[in-house]
Amino acid sequence: MKSTVDDCKIIELPSIKDHRGNLSFIESNEHIPFDIKRVYYLYDVPGGAERGGHAHKELQQLIIAMSGSFDVIVDDGKKRKKFHLNRSYYGLLMPTMIWRELNNFSSGSVCLVLASEKYDENDYIREYKEFRNVK
Ligand code: TYD
């Protein structure tokens, strides 16, 4: 079945509250429905910058605002939805074949991404028109 923007879900991660500082954790197939094969992060994002602007054929991801905040706009070819991420214990689960754009990064924000596959340029759809055609 093809995923829709309603399949893009905010996952609340475990958060161990402690006066020494809080702790969250993520385990493959426990808190997210895939094996983590890759981790990457966006940082030093200049004000006004946009990231993303593509969809993935097979890749699933969890996107977390590790620090600061930003918006993730998701699009399934029919419907668009905006998520504002600003807590390190919330992650946005991105299923396959969802167009995404990230913007409105706050100064000093860090976007952490847990990915179900290693980097593969062939998994990307970078043209919105092409995405609409195959959706
Ligand atoms: P891209 O996925 O287009 O960035 P974003 O979606 O965050 O705006 O990747 C930007 C560049 O980094 C592109 O040349 C591919 C490279 N890259 C890797 O080499 N490995 C990776 O794991 C990722 C995510 C990107």
Short mmCIF file of N, CA and C and ligand atoms in Angstrom, two decimals:
data_model
loop_
_atom_site.label_atom_id
_atom_site.label_comp_id
_atom_site.label_asym_id
_atom_site.label_seq_id
_atom_site.Cartn_x
_atom_site.Cartn_y
_atom_site.Cartn_z
N MET A 1 0.83 -1.20 0.00
CA MET A 1 0.00 0.00 0.00
C MET A 1 0.86 1.26 0.00
N LYS A 2 0.42 2.28 -0.72
CA LYS A 2 1.21 3.51 -0.80
C LYS A 2 0.98 4.37 0.43
N SER A 3 2.08 4.92 0.95
CA SER A 3 1.93 5.70 2.18
C SER A 3 1.36 7.09 1.89
N THR A 4 0.66 7.62 2.87
CA THR A 4 0.09 8.96 2.77
C THR A 4 0.67 9.80 3.90
N VAL A 5 0.36 11.09 3.87
CA VAL A 5 0.87 11.97 4.94
C VAL A 5 0.32 11.56 6.31
N ASP A 6 -0.81 10.83 6.32
CA ASP A 6 -1.36 10.38 7.61
C ASP A 6 -0.53 9.25 8.22
N ASP A 7 0.36 8.65 7.40
CA ASP A 7 1.28 7.63 7.93
C ASP A 7 2.53 8.26 8.53
N CYS A 8 2.72 9.56 8.34
CA CYS A 8 3.85 10.27 8.96
C CYS A 8 3.43 10.58 10.39
N LYS A 9 4.08 9.92 11.32
CA LYS A 9 3.59 10.01 12.71
C LYS A 9 4.67 10.53 13.66
N ILE A 10 4.21 11.30 14.64
CA ILE A 10 5.12 11.71 15.71
C ILE A 10 5.20 10.57 16.73
N ILE A 11 6.43 10.14 17.00
CA ILE A 11 6.65 9.09 17.99
C ILE A 11 7.23 9.74 19.24
N GLU A 12 6.61 9.46 20.38
CA GLU A 12 7.18 9.97 21.63
C GLU A 12 8.17 8.94 22.15
N LEU A 13 9.41 9.33 22.28
CA LEU A 13 10.47 8.43 22.72
C LEU A 13 10.51 8.37 24.25
N PRO A 14 11.06 7.28 24.78
CA PRO A 14 11.19 7.22 26.24
C PRO A 14 12.03 8.39 26.73
N SER A 15 11.68 8.91 27.88
CA SER A 15 12.44 10.03 28.43
C SER A 15 12.61 9.78 29.92
N ILE A 16 13.85 9.56 30.33
CA ILE A 16 14.13 9.31 31.75
C ILE A 16 14.50 10.65 32.38
N LYS A 17 13.57 11.15 33.15
CA LYS A 17 13.77 12.48 33.77
C LYS A 17 14.70 12.34 34.99
N ASP A 18 15.63 13.25 35.06
CA ASP A 18 16.65 13.16 36.13
C ASP A 18 17.13 14.57 36.43
N HIS A 19 17.34 14.88 37.70
CA HIS A 19 17.79 16.24 38.02
C HIS A 19 19.19 16.51 37.46
N ARG A 20 19.90 15.43 37.09
CA ARG A 20 21.25 15.60 36.49
C ARG A 20 21.15 15.83 34.99
N GLY A 21 19.91 15.79 34.47
CA GLY A 21 19.71 15.92 33.01
C GLY A 21 18.89 14.74 32.52
N ASN A 22 18.10 14.94 31.52
CA ASN A 22 17.20 13.89 31.03
C ASN A 22 17.89 13.01 29.99
N LEU A 23 17.33 11.81 29.82
CA LEU A 23 17.94 10.84 28.90
C LEU A 23 16.85 10.17 28.07
N SER A 24 17.07 10.12 26.78
CA SER A 24 16.16 9.39 25.88
C SER A 24 16.94 8.35 25.11
N PHE A 25 16.23 7.34 24.63
CA PHE A 25 16.92 6.29 23.87
C PHE A 25 16.00 5.74 22.80
N ILE A 26 16.62 5.10 21.79
CA ILE A 26 15.87 4.54 20.67
C ILE A 26 16.47 3.19 20.34
N GLU A 27 15.65 2.17 20.28
CA GLU A 27 16.13 0.84 19.89
C GLU A 27 15.44 0.44 18.59
N SER A 28 16.24 -0.15 17.68
CA SER A 28 15.71 -0.66 16.41
C SER A 28 14.56 -1.62 16.66
N ASN A 29 13.50 -1.49 15.88
CA ASN A 29 12.34 -2.40 15.94
C ASN A 29 11.62 -2.40 17.28
N GLU A 30 11.95 -1.45 18.11
CA GLU A 30 11.29 -1.33 19.41
C GLU A 30 10.50 -0.02 19.43
N HIS A 31 11.21 1.07 19.23
CA HIS A 31 10.56 2.38 19.21
C HIS A 31 10.33 2.86 17.80
N ILE A 32 11.04 2.27 16.86
CA ILE A 32 10.86 2.57 15.43
C ILE A 32 10.76 1.23 14.68
N PRO A 33 10.02 1.21 13.57
CA PRO A 33 9.73 -0.08 12.92
C PRO A 33 10.79 -0.53 11.92
N PHE A 34 12.06 -0.19 12.15
CA PHE A 34 13.11 -0.64 11.22
C PHE A 34 14.45 -0.76 11.94
N ASP A 35 15.38 -1.45 11.27
CA ASP A 35 16.76 -1.54 11.73
C ASP A 35 17.48 -0.26 11.35
N ILE A 36 18.22 0.31 12.25
CA ILE A 36 18.96 1.54 11.94
C ILE A 36 20.26 1.15 11.24
N LYS A 37 20.40 1.58 9.97
CA LYS A 37 21.63 1.25 9.22
C LYS A 37 22.53 2.46 9.06
N ARG A 38 21.95 3.66 9.35
CA ARG A 38 22.73 4.89 9.11
C ARG A 38 22.16 5.99 10.00
N VAL A 39 23.06 6.86 10.43
CA VAL A 39 22.66 8.04 11.20
C VAL A 39 23.33 9.24 10.54
N TYR A 40 22.56 10.29 10.29
CA TYR A 40 23.20 11.52 9.82
C TYR A 40 22.53 12.72 10.46
N TYR A 41 23.18 13.86 10.39
CA TYR A 41 22.62 15.04 11.05
C TYR A 41 22.95 16.30 10.29
N LEU A 42 22.04 17.24 10.40
CA LEU A 42 22.20 18.56 9.78
C LEU A 42 22.50 19.55 10.89
N TYR A 43 23.47 20.40 10.69
CA TYR A 43 23.87 21.38 11.71
C TYR A 43 24.44 22.59 11.00
N ASP A 44 24.66 23.68 11.74
CA ASP A 44 25.14 24.94 11.15
C ASP A 44 24.26 25.34 9.96
N VAL A 45 22.97 25.13 10.09
CA VAL A 45 22.05 25.47 8.99
C VAL A 45 21.83 26.99 9.02
N PRO A 46 22.15 27.71 7.96
CA PRO A 46 21.99 29.16 7.97
C PRO A 46 20.51 29.56 7.96
N GLY A 47 20.20 30.69 8.54
CA GLY A 47 18.82 31.18 8.59
C GLY A 47 18.22 31.22 7.18
N GLY A 48 16.99 30.77 7.05
CA GLY A 48 16.29 30.82 5.76
C GLY A 48 16.58 29.65 4.85
N ALA A 49 17.51 28.77 5.25
CA ALA A 49 17.87 27.65 4.36
C ALA A 49 16.76 26.59 4.32
N GLU A 50 16.70 25.89 3.22
CA GLU A 50 15.75 24.79 3.04
C GLU A 50 16.55 23.52 2.77
N ARG A 51 16.17 22.42 3.39
CA ARG A 51 16.79 21.13 3.11
C ARG A 51 15.70 20.17 2.61
N GLY A 52 16.13 18.98 2.26
CA GLY A 52 15.17 18.01 1.73
C GLY A 52 14.85 18.36 0.29
N GLY A 53 13.57 18.31 -0.05
CA GLY A 53 13.19 18.55 -1.45
C GLY A 53 13.38 17.27 -2.26
N HIS A 54 12.93 16.16 -1.69
CA HIS A 54 13.01 14.88 -2.37
C HIS A 54 12.16 13.84 -1.65
N ALA A 55 11.99 12.69 -2.30
CA ALA A 55 11.33 11.53 -1.66
C ALA A 55 12.28 10.34 -1.77
N HIS A 56 11.98 9.30 -1.00
CA HIS A 56 12.79 8.08 -1.06
C HIS A 56 11.90 6.89 -1.42
N LYS A 57 12.42 6.05 -2.30
CA LYS A 57 11.63 4.89 -2.75
C LYS A 57 11.50 3.84 -1.65
N GLU A 58 12.60 3.51 -0.99
CA GLU A 58 12.61 2.42 0.00
C GLU A 58 12.94 2.86 1.41
N LEU A 59 13.59 4.00 1.51
CA LEU A 59 14.13 4.43 2.81
C LEU A 59 13.04 4.88 3.78
N GLN A 60 13.14 4.40 5.01
CA GLN A 60 12.32 4.95 6.10
C GLN A 60 13.27 5.71 7.03
N GLN A 61 12.71 6.72 7.68
CA GLN A 61 13.55 7.56 8.54
C GLN A 61 12.79 7.99 9.79
N LEU A 62 13.55 8.31 10.80
CA LEU A 62 13.00 9.03 11.96
C LEU A 62 13.78 10.34 12.06
N ILE A 63 13.05 11.45 12.07
CA ILE A 63 13.68 12.77 12.11
C ILE A 63 13.45 13.38 13.49
N ILE A 64 14.52 13.84 14.11
CA ILE A 64 14.44 14.39 15.48
C ILE A 64 15.11 15.76 15.53
N ALA A 65 14.46 16.71 16.18
CA ALA A 65 15.11 18.00 16.46
C ALA A 65 15.92 17.80 17.74
N MET A 66 17.19 17.44 17.59
CA MET A 66 18.05 17.17 18.74
C MET A 66 18.26 18.44 19.56
N SER A 67 18.29 19.56 18.85
CA SER A 67 18.45 20.86 19.49
C SER A 67 17.72 21.88 18.64
N GLY A 68 17.10 22.88 19.27
CA GLY A 68 16.40 23.91 18.52
C GLY A 68 15.15 23.36 17.86
N SER A 69 14.77 23.96 16.75
CA SER A 69 13.50 23.58 16.11
C SER A 69 13.56 23.81 14.61
N PHE A 70 12.65 23.15 13.90
CA PHE A 70 12.48 23.35 12.45
C PHE A 70 11.15 22.74 12.05
N ASP A 71 10.73 23.01 10.82
CA ASP A 71 9.49 22.45 10.28
C ASP A 71 9.82 21.36 9.27
N VAL A 72 8.98 20.35 9.22
CA VAL A 72 9.07 19.33 8.16
C VAL A 72 7.73 19.34 7.43
N ILE A 73 7.76 19.66 6.15
CA ILE A 73 6.54 19.62 5.34
C ILE A 73 6.55 18.31 4.59
N VAL A 74 5.47 17.53 4.79
CA VAL A 74 5.37 16.23 4.11
C VAL A 74 4.25 16.31 3.08
N ASP A 75 4.41 15.53 2.02
CA ASP A 75 3.52 15.64 0.87
C ASP A 75 3.44 14.25 0.23
N ASP A 76 2.21 13.75 0.04
CA ASP A 76 2.06 12.43 -0.58
C ASP A 76 1.59 12.52 -2.03
N GLY A 77 1.62 13.73 -2.58
CA GLY A 77 1.18 13.94 -3.96
C GLY A 77 -0.25 14.45 -4.02
N LYS A 78 -0.98 14.25 -2.92
CA LYS A 78 -2.38 14.73 -2.84
C LYS A 78 -2.56 15.71 -1.70
N LYS A 79 -1.91 15.40 -0.58
CA LYS A 79 -2.10 16.19 0.64
C LYS A 79 -0.74 16.60 1.19
N ARG A 80 -0.72 17.81 1.79
CA ARG A 80 0.50 18.28 2.46
C ARG A 80 0.19 18.50 3.92
N LYS A 81 1.21 18.33 4.76
CA LYS A 81 1.03 18.50 6.19
C LYS A 81 2.34 19.07 6.74
N LYS A 82 2.23 19.93 7.76
CA LYS A 82 3.45 20.50 8.35
C LYS A 82 3.60 20.05 9.80
N PHE A 83 4.80 19.58 10.13
CA PHE A 83 5.12 19.23 11.51
C PHE A 83 6.18 20.20 12.02
N HIS A 84 5.98 20.71 13.22
CA HIS A 84 7.01 21.55 13.84
C HIS A 84 7.71 20.69 14.89
N LEU A 85 8.99 20.45 14.71
CA LEU A 85 9.74 19.62 15.66
C LEU A 85 10.57 20.53 16.57
N ASN A 86 10.45 20.33 17.86
CA ASN A 86 11.20 21.19 18.80
C ASN A 86 11.55 20.50 20.11
N ARG A 87 11.43 19.18 20.16
CA ARG A 87 11.77 18.44 21.38
C ARG A 87 12.59 17.21 21.00
N SER A 88 13.64 16.93 21.79
CA SER A 88 14.52 15.81 21.42
C SER A 88 13.91 14.46 21.77
N TYR A 89 12.76 14.44 22.47
CA TYR A 89 12.10 13.16 22.77
C TYR A 89 10.90 12.89 21.86
N TYR A 90 10.77 13.71 20.80
CA TYR A 90 9.79 13.42 19.76
C TYR A 90 10.51 13.16 18.44
N GLY A 91 10.05 12.16 17.70
CA GLY A 91 10.63 11.91 16.38
C GLY A 91 9.50 11.84 15.36
N LEU A 92 9.78 12.29 14.16
CA LEU A 92 8.78 12.18 13.09
C LEU A 92 9.14 10.97 12.22
N LEU A 93 8.25 9.99 12.21
CA LEU A 93 8.46 8.78 11.42
C LEU A 93 8.06 9.04 9.98
N MET A 94 9.03 8.85 9.08
CA MET A 94 8.80 9.10 7.65
C MET A 94 8.76 7.77 6.91
N PRO A 95 7.58 7.35 6.43
CA PRO A 95 7.52 6.13 5.63
C PRO A 95 8.11 6.35 4.23
N THR A 96 8.09 5.31 3.41
CA THR A 96 8.63 5.44 2.05
C THR A 96 7.74 6.34 1.20
N MET A 97 8.30 6.88 0.16
CA MET A 97 7.58 7.62 -0.88
C MET A 97 6.76 8.81 -0.36
N ILE A 98 7.38 9.57 0.51
CA ILE A 98 6.78 10.83 0.97
C ILE A 98 7.75 11.95 0.60
N TRP A 99 7.25 12.94 -0.12
CA TRP A 99 8.06 14.12 -0.43
C TRP A 99 8.21 14.93 0.84
N ARG A 100 9.43 15.43 1.13
CA ARG A 100 9.64 16.22 2.33
C ARG A 100 10.48 17.45 2.06
N GLU A 101 10.14 18.51 2.78
CA GLU A 101 10.93 19.73 2.78
C GLU A 101 11.14 20.16 4.22
N LEU A 102 12.36 20.56 4.53
CA LEU A 102 12.67 21.01 5.89
C LEU A 102 13.07 22.48 5.83
N ASN A 103 12.43 23.30 6.69
CA ASN A 103 12.78 24.73 6.70
C ASN A 103 12.48 25.32 8.07
N ASN A 104 12.61 26.64 8.16
CA ASN A 104 12.34 27.34 9.42
C ASN A 104 13.26 26.86 10.55
N PHE A 105 14.52 26.56 10.21
CA PHE A 105 15.48 26.10 11.22
C PHE A 105 15.81 27.24 12.19
N SER A 106 15.74 26.97 13.48
CA SER A 106 16.16 27.98 14.45
C SER A 106 17.68 28.00 14.50
N SER A 107 18.21 29.10 15.00
CA SER A 107 19.66 29.23 15.06
C SER A 107 20.25 28.15 15.97
N GLY A 108 21.27 27.46 15.51
CA GLY A 108 21.93 26.43 16.32
C GLY A 108 21.20 25.10 16.35
N SER A 109 20.16 24.95 15.54
CA SER A 109 19.39 23.70 15.60
C SER A 109 20.18 22.54 14.99
N VAL A 110 19.86 21.36 15.47
CA VAL A 110 20.48 20.13 14.95
C VAL A 110 19.36 19.15 14.62
N CYS A 111 19.37 18.66 13.37
CA CYS A 111 18.38 17.70 12.90
C CYS A 111 19.06 16.35 12.77
N LEU A 112 18.64 15.42 13.63
CA LEU A 112 19.20 14.07 13.60
C LEU A 112 18.26 13.16 12.80
N VAL A 113 18.84 12.33 11.93
CA VAL A 113 18.02 11.41 11.13
C VAL A 113 18.54 9.98 11.32
N LEU A 114 17.63 9.09 11.71
CA LEU A 114 17.94 7.66 11.77
C LEU A 114 17.35 7.05 10.52
N ALA A 115 18.15 6.27 9.80
CA ALA A 115 17.73 5.80 8.48
C ALA A 115 17.77 4.27 8.41
N SER A 116 16.83 3.71 7.66
CA SER A 116 16.69 2.26 7.56
C SER A 116 17.66 1.64 6.56
N GLU A 117 18.32 2.48 5.74
CA GLU A 117 19.24 1.97 4.71
C GLU A 117 20.48 2.84 4.67
N LYS A 118 21.54 2.29 4.10
CA LYS A 118 22.74 3.09 3.84
C LYS A 118 22.44 4.08 2.72
N TYR A 119 23.31 5.06 2.57
CA TYR A 119 23.11 6.08 1.53
C TYR A 119 23.12 5.44 0.14
N ASP A 120 22.10 5.78 -0.66
CA ASP A 120 22.01 5.27 -2.02
C ASP A 120 21.30 6.33 -2.88
N GLU A 121 22.05 6.99 -3.72
CA GLU A 121 21.48 8.06 -4.54
C GLU A 121 20.33 7.55 -5.42
N ASN A 122 20.37 6.24 -5.79
CA ASN A 122 19.30 5.67 -6.64
C ASN A 122 17.97 5.56 -5.91
N ASP A 123 18.01 5.71 -4.60
CA ASP A 123 16.77 5.62 -3.82
C ASP A 123 16.01 6.96 -3.79
N TYR A 124 16.70 8.02 -4.25
CA TYR A 124 16.10 9.36 -4.21
C TYR A 124 15.21 9.62 -5.43
N ILE A 125 14.12 10.36 -5.20
CA ILE A 125 13.41 11.03 -6.30
C ILE A 125 13.53 12.52 -6.02
N ARG A 126 14.27 13.22 -6.87
CA ARG A 126 14.60 14.61 -6.58
C ARG A 126 13.78 15.61 -7.38
N GLU A 127 12.93 15.08 -8.31
CA GLU A 127 12.05 15.97 -9.10
C GLU A 127 10.62 15.77 -8.64
N TYR A 128 9.96 16.86 -8.22
CA TYR A 128 8.60 16.74 -7.71
C TYR A 128 7.64 16.18 -8.77
N LYS A 129 7.86 16.61 -10.01
CA LYS A 129 7.02 16.13 -11.12
C LYS A 129 7.09 14.61 -11.25
N GLU A 130 8.33 14.10 -11.18
CA GLU A 130 8.53 12.65 -11.27
C GLU A 130 7.85 11.95 -10.09
N PHE A 131 7.97 12.54 -8.90
CA PHE A 131 7.33 11.97 -7.71
C PHE A 131 5.82 11.87 -7.93
N ARG A 132 5.22 12.93 -8.42
CA ARG A 132 3.77 12.95 -8.69
C ARG A 132 3.38 11.87 -9.69
N ASN A 133 4.24 11.67 -10.68
CA ASN A 133 3.94 10.69 -11.73
C ASN A 133 3.98 9.25 -11.24
N VAL A 134 4.91 8.96 -10.34
CA VAL A 134 5.03 7.57 -9.86
C VAL A 134 4.17 7.31 -8.65
N LYS A 135 3.62 8.35 -8.02
CA LYS A 135 2.80 8.19 -6.82
C LYS A 135 1.46 7.59 -7.15
P1 TYD B 1 20.69 15.31 0.66
O1 TYD B 1 20.07 14.02 1.10
O2 TYD B 1 20.26 15.86 -0.66
O3 TYD B 1 20.43 16.43 1.78
P2 TYD B 1 19.08 16.96 2.48
O4 TYD B 1 17.98 16.07 2.09
O5 TYD B 1 19.34 16.87 3.93
O6 TYD B 1 18.87 18.36 2.07
O7 TYD B 1 22.26 15.14 0.70
C1 TYD B 1 23.14 16.21 0.48
C2 TYD B 1 24.47 15.64 -0.01
O8 TYD B 1 25.06 14.79 0.98
C3 TYD B 1 24.33 14.81 -1.27
O9 TYD B 1 25.43 15.13 -2.11
C4 TYD B 1 24.48 13.38 -0.81
C5 TYD B 1 25.31 13.50 0.44
N1 TYD B 1 24.95 12.49 1.45
C6 TYD B 1 25.79 11.42 1.70
O10 TYD B 1 26.86 11.28 1.07
N2 TYD B 1 25.44 10.51 2.65
C7 TYD B 1 24.28 10.62 3.36
O11 TYD B 1 23.99 9.76 4.22
C8 TYD B 1 23.40 11.72 3.07
C9 TYD B 1 22.11 11.88 3.80
C10 TYD B 1 23.78 12.63 2.11
#
